Coordinates of C-alpha atoms and ligand atoms in Angstrom, one line a residue:
X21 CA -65.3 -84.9 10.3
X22 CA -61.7 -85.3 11.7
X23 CA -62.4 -81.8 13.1
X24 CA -65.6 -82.8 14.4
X25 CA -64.4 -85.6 16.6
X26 CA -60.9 -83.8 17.9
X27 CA -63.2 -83.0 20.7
X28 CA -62.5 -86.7 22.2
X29 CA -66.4 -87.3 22.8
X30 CA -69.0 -89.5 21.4
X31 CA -70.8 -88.4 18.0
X32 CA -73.4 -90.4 16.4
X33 CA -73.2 -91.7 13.1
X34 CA -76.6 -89.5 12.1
X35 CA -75.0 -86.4 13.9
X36 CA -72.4 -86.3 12.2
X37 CA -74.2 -87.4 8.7
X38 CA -76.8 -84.6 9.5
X39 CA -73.6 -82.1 10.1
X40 CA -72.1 -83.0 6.0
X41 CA -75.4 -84.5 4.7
X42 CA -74.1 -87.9 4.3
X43 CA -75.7 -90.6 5.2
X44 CA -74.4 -92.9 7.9
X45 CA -73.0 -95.7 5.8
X46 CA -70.8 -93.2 4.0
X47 CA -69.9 -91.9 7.4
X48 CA -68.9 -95.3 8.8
X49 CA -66.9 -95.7 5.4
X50 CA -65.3 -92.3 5.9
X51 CA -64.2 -92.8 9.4
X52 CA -62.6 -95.8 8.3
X53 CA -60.6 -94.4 6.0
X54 CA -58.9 -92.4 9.0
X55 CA -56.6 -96.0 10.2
X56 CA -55.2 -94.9 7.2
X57 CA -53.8 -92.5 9.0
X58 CA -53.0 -94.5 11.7
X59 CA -56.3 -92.5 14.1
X60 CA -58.3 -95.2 15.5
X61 CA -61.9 -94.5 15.7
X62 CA -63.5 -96.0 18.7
X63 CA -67.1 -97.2 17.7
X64 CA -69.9 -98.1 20.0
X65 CA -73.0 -99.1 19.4
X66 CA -75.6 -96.5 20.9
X67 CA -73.2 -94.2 21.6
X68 CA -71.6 -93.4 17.7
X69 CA -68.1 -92.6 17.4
X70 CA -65.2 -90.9 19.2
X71 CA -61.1 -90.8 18.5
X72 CA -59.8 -92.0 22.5
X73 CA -58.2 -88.9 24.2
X74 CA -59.1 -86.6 20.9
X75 CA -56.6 -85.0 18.6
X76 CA -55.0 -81.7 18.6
X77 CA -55.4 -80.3 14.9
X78 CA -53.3 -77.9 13.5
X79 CA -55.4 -74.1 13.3
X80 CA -54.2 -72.4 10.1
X81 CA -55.5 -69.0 11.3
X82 CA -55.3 -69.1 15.2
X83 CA -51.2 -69.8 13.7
X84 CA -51.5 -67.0 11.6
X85 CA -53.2 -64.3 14.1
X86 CA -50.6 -65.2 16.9
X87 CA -47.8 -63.9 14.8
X88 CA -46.4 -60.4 14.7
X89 CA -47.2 -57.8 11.6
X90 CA -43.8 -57.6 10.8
X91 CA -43.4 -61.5 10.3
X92 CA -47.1 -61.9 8.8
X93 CA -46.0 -59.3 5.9
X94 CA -43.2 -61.0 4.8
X95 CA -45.2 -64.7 4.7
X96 CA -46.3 -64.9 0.5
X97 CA -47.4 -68.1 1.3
X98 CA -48.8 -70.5 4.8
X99 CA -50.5 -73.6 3.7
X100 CA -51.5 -76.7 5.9
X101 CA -52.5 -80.1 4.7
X102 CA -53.8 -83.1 6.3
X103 CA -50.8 -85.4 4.2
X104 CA -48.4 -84.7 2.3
X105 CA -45.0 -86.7 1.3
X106 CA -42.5 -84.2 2.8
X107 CA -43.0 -80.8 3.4
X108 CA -39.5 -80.5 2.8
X109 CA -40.0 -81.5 -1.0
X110 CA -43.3 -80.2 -1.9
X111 CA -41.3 -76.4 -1.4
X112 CA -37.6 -77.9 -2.9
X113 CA -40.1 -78.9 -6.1
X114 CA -41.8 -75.3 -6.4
X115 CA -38.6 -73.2 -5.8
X116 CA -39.5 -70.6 -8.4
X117 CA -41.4 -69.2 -6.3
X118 CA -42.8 -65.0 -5.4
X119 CA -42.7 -63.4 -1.9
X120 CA -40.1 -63.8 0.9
X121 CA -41.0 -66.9 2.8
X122 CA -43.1 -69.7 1.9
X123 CA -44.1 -72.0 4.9
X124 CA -45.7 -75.5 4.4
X125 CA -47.1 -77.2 7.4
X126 CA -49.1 -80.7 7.9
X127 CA -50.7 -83.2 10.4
X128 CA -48.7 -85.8 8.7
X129 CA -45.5 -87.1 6.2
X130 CA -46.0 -90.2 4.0
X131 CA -42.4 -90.1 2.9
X132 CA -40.6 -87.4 6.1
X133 CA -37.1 -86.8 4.8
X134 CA -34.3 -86.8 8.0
X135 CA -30.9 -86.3 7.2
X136 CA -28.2 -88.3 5.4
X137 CA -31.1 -90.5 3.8
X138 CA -33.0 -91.4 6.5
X139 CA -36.8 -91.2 7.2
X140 CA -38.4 -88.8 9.2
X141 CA -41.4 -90.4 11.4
X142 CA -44.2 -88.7 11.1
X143 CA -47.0 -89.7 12.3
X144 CA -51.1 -87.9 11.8
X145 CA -51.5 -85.2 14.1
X146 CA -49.0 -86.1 16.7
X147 CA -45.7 -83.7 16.3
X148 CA -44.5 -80.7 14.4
X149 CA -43.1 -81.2 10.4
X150 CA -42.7 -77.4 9.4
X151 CA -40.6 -75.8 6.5
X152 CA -39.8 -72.5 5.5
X153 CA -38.1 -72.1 1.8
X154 CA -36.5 -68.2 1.2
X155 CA -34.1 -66.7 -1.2
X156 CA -30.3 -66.0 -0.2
X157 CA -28.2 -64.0 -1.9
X158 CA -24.4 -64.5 -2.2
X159 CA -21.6 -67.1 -2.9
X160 CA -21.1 -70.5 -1.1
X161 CA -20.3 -68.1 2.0
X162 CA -24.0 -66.9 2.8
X163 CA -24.9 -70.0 3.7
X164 CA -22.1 -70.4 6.2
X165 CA -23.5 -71.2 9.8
X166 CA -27.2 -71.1 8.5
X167 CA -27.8 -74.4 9.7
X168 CA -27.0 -74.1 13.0
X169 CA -28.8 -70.8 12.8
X170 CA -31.9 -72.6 12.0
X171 CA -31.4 -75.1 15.0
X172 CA -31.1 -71.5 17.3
X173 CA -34.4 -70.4 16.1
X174 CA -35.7 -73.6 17.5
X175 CA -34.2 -72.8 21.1
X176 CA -35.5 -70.1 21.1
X177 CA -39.0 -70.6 20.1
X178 CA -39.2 -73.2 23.0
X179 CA -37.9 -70.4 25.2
X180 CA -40.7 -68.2 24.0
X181 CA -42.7 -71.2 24.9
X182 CA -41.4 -71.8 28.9
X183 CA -39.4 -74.5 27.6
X184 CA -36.2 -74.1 28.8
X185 CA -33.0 -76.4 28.6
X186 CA -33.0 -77.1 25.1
X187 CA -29.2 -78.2 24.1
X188 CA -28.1 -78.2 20.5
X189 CA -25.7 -80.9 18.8
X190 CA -23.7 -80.0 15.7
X191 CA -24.8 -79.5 13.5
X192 CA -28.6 -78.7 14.2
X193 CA -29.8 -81.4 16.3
X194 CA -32.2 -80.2 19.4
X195 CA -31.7 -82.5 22.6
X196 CA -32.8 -82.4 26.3
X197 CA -31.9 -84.1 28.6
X198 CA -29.5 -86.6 26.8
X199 CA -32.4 -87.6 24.4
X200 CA -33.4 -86.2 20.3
X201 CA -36.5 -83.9 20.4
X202 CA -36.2 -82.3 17.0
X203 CA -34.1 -82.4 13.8
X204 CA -33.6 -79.8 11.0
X205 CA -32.6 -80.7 7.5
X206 CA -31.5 -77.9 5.1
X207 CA -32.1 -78.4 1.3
X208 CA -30.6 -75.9 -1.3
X209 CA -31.0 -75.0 -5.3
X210 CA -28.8 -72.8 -6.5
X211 CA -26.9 -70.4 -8.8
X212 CA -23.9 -70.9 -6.5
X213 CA -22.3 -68.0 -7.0
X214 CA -25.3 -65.4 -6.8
X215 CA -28.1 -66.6 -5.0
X216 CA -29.5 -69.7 -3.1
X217 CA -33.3 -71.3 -2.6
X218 CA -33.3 -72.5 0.5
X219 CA -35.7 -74.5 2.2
X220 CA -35.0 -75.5 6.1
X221 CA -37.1 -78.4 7.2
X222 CA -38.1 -78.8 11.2
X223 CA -39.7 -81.7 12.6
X224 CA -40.2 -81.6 16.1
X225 CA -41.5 -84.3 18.4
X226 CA -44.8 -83.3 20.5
X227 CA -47.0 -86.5 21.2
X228 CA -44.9 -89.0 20.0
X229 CA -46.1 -92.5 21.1
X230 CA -43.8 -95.1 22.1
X231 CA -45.1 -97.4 19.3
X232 CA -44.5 -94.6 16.7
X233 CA -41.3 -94.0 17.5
X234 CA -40.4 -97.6 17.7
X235 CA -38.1 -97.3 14.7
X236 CA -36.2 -94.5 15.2
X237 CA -32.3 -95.7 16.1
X238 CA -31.4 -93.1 18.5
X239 CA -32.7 -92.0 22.2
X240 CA -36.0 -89.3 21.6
X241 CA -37.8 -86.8 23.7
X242 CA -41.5 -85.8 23.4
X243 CA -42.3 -81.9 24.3
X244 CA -45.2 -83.3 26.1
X245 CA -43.0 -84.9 28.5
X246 CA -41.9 -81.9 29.4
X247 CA -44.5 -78.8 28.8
X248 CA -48.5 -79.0 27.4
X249 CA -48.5 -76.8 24.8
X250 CA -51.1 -77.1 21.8
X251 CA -49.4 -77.8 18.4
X252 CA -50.3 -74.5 16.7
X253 CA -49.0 -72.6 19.3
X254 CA -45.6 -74.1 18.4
X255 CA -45.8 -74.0 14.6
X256 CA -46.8 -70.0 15.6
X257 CA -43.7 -70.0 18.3
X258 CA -41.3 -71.8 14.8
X259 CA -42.7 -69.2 12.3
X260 CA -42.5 -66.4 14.4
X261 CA -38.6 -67.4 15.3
X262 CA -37.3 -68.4 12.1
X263 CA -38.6 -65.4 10.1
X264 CA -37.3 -62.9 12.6
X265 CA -33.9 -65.4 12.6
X266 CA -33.3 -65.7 9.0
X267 CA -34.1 -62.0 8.8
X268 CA -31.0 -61.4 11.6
X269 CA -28.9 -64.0 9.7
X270 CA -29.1 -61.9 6.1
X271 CA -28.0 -59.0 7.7
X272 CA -25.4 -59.9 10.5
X273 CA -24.2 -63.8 9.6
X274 CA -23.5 -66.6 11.6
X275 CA -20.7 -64.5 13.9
X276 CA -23.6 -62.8 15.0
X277 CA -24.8 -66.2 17.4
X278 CA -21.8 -67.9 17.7
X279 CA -22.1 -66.9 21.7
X280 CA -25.8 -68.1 21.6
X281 CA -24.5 -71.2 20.0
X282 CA -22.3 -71.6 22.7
X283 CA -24.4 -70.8 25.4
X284 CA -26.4 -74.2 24.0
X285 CA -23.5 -76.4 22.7
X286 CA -24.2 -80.0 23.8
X287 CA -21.0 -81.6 22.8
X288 CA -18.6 -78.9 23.4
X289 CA -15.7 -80.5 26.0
X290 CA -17.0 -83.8 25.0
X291 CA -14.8 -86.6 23.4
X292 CA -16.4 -87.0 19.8
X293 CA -16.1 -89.4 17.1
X294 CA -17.0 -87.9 13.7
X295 CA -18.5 -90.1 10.5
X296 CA -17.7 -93.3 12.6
X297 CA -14.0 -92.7 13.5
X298 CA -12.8 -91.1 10.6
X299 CA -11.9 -88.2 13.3
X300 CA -11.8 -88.2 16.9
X301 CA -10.9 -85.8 19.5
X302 CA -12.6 -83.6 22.3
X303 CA -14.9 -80.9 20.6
X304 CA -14.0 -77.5 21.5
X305 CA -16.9 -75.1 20.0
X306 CA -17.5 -73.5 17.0
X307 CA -15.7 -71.4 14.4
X308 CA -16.6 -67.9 13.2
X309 CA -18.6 -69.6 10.3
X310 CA -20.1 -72.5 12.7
X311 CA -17.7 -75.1 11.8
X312 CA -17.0 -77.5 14.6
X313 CA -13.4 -77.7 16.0
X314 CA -12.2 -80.8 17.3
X315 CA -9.1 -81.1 19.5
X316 CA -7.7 -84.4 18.2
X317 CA -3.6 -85.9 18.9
X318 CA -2.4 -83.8 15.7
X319 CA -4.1 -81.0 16.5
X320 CA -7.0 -78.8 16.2
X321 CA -9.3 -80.2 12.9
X322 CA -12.2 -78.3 11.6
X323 CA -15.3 -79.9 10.7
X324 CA -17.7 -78.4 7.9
X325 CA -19.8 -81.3 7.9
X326 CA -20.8 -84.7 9.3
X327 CA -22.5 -86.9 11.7
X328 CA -21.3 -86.6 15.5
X329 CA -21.3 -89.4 18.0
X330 CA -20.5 -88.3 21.3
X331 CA -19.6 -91.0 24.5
X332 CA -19.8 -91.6 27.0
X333 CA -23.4 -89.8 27.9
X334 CA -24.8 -89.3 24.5
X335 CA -24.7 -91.5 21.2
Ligands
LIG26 C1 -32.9 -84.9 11.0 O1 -32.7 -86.0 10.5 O2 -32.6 -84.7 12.2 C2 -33.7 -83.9 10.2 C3 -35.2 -84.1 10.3 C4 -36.0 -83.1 9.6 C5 -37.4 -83.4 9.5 C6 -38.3 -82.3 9.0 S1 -40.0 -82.6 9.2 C7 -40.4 -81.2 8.2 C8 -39.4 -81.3 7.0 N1 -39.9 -82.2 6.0 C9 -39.1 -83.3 5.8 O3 -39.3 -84.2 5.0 N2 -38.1 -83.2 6.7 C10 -38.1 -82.0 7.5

């Protein structure tokens, strides 16, 4: 039904109970049902139902048939809901798992996971929540930089996209224009010395309303404010650019983007302040393993992990 009415126009209730032979009460019921995922259904009399300015729906196989062979064959797995709790979580709680990469996409989070604790808003059919879950082999050092590698692969899938000017903020925060437009949260199980499952989480703001982003604490972007670009084509645009990443980043390491990095870094020759104070100095790049180094009054510190505030332009 939800597909159905994406179109934006006016469907009877017996049209569309003729289309799943329903009748029109269970219709009516079932429509209701979607304010549960916040999609108001406008209903007229005479003229039936419609969702105001329609929805953009993800499309499992137009996703699928945009991406390359070489990045279809190693995909075991691409699923799609309408809800789930976190995409993030539904992989980190099937980690024994066959195949290369596993991606879970879905119109909507109940429970999004950001970093450090926080939620991830996610509202129905509105932005991207996308993760990919792999195996890595090695100690603690093969996952050295691999965040920030994942926040690359986001660049560049905008940039494969038109969308250029993305900035990225240690660790793996993607801003334009001074404001958030997508996050990335990595999530590991592991044998720590021999291998790691890894599942890296994006969410990455498309439609976002002003009401549904009313509770987020920091300044946020939209990609609609700055390209139109249908939701699939972006999840295709992610999948295509973290599988072809990841792939680079088992082979080469984090040295091999530390330029790239650079070429993005938003808070490099900024004053920073990291975890609230506890350092402060002016950020001066990236190490060979992505670490950020911060010029502070006893001297260069090196910063594996963290949460950055930079002033005076961005918080
Ligand atoms: C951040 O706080 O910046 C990280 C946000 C990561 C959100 C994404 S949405 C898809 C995946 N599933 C989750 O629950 N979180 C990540």
């Amino acid at each position: 039904m939800l597909q159905h009415l994406s179109d934006g126009k006016f469907h009877s209730g017996s049209e569309i109970g003729r289309l799943f032979s329903v009748s029109r009460t269970a219709v009516w019921k079932a429509l209701g049902k979607l304010e549960e995922f916040g999609v108001a259904v406008e209903s007229h009399k005479g003229k039936g139902y419609r969702i105001l300015g329609g929805l953009d729906l993800l499309d499992r196989s137009a996703i699928l048939s945009s991406l390359s062979a070489d990045v279809k064959a190693r995909i075991a797995e691409f699923l799609v809901f309408p809800a789930v709790d976190s995409t993030n979580k539904l992989l980190m709680d099937s980690m024994a798992r066959q195949g290369e990469y596993h991606l879970v996409t879905t119109e909507m989070q109940t429970a999004g996971r950001g970093r450090r604790g926080k939620v991830w808003v996610s509202p129905f059919a509105k932005n991207v929540y996308l993760s990919i879950g792999f195996e890595l082999h090695g100690g603690p050092e093969a996952l050295s930089g691999l965040s920030l590698v994942a926040g690359i692969s986001v660049v560049r899938a905008l940039g494969a996209l038109g969308v250029e000017g993305a900035q990225l903020k240690w660790p793996n925060d993607i801003w334009v224009d001074g404001r958030k437009l997508a996050g990335i949260l990595v999530e590991l199980q592991g044998e720590a010395t021999t291998s790691w499952q890894v599942v890296v989480g994006v969410g990455l703001n498309v439609k976002m309303s002003e009401r549904d982003g009313e509770g987020i604490d920091q300044p946020w972007v939209a990609l609609d404010e700055l390209a139109s670009l249908r939701r699939s084509d972006i999840v295709a645009s992610m999948v295509e650019s973290l599988v072809s990443i990841i792939e680079q980043f088992k082979r080469f390491g984090f040295s091999a983007f530390r330029e790239e990095w650079e070429r993005h870094d938003l808070i490099c020759g900024n004053d920073v302040q990291v975890n609230e104070g506890e350092i402060s100095g002016r950020a001066i790049g990236v190490d060979a393993v992505g670490a950020l180094k911060i010029d502070t009054s006893s001297g260069c510190v090196v910063v594996n992990a963290g949460e950055v505030s930079v002033r005076p332009n961005v918080s």
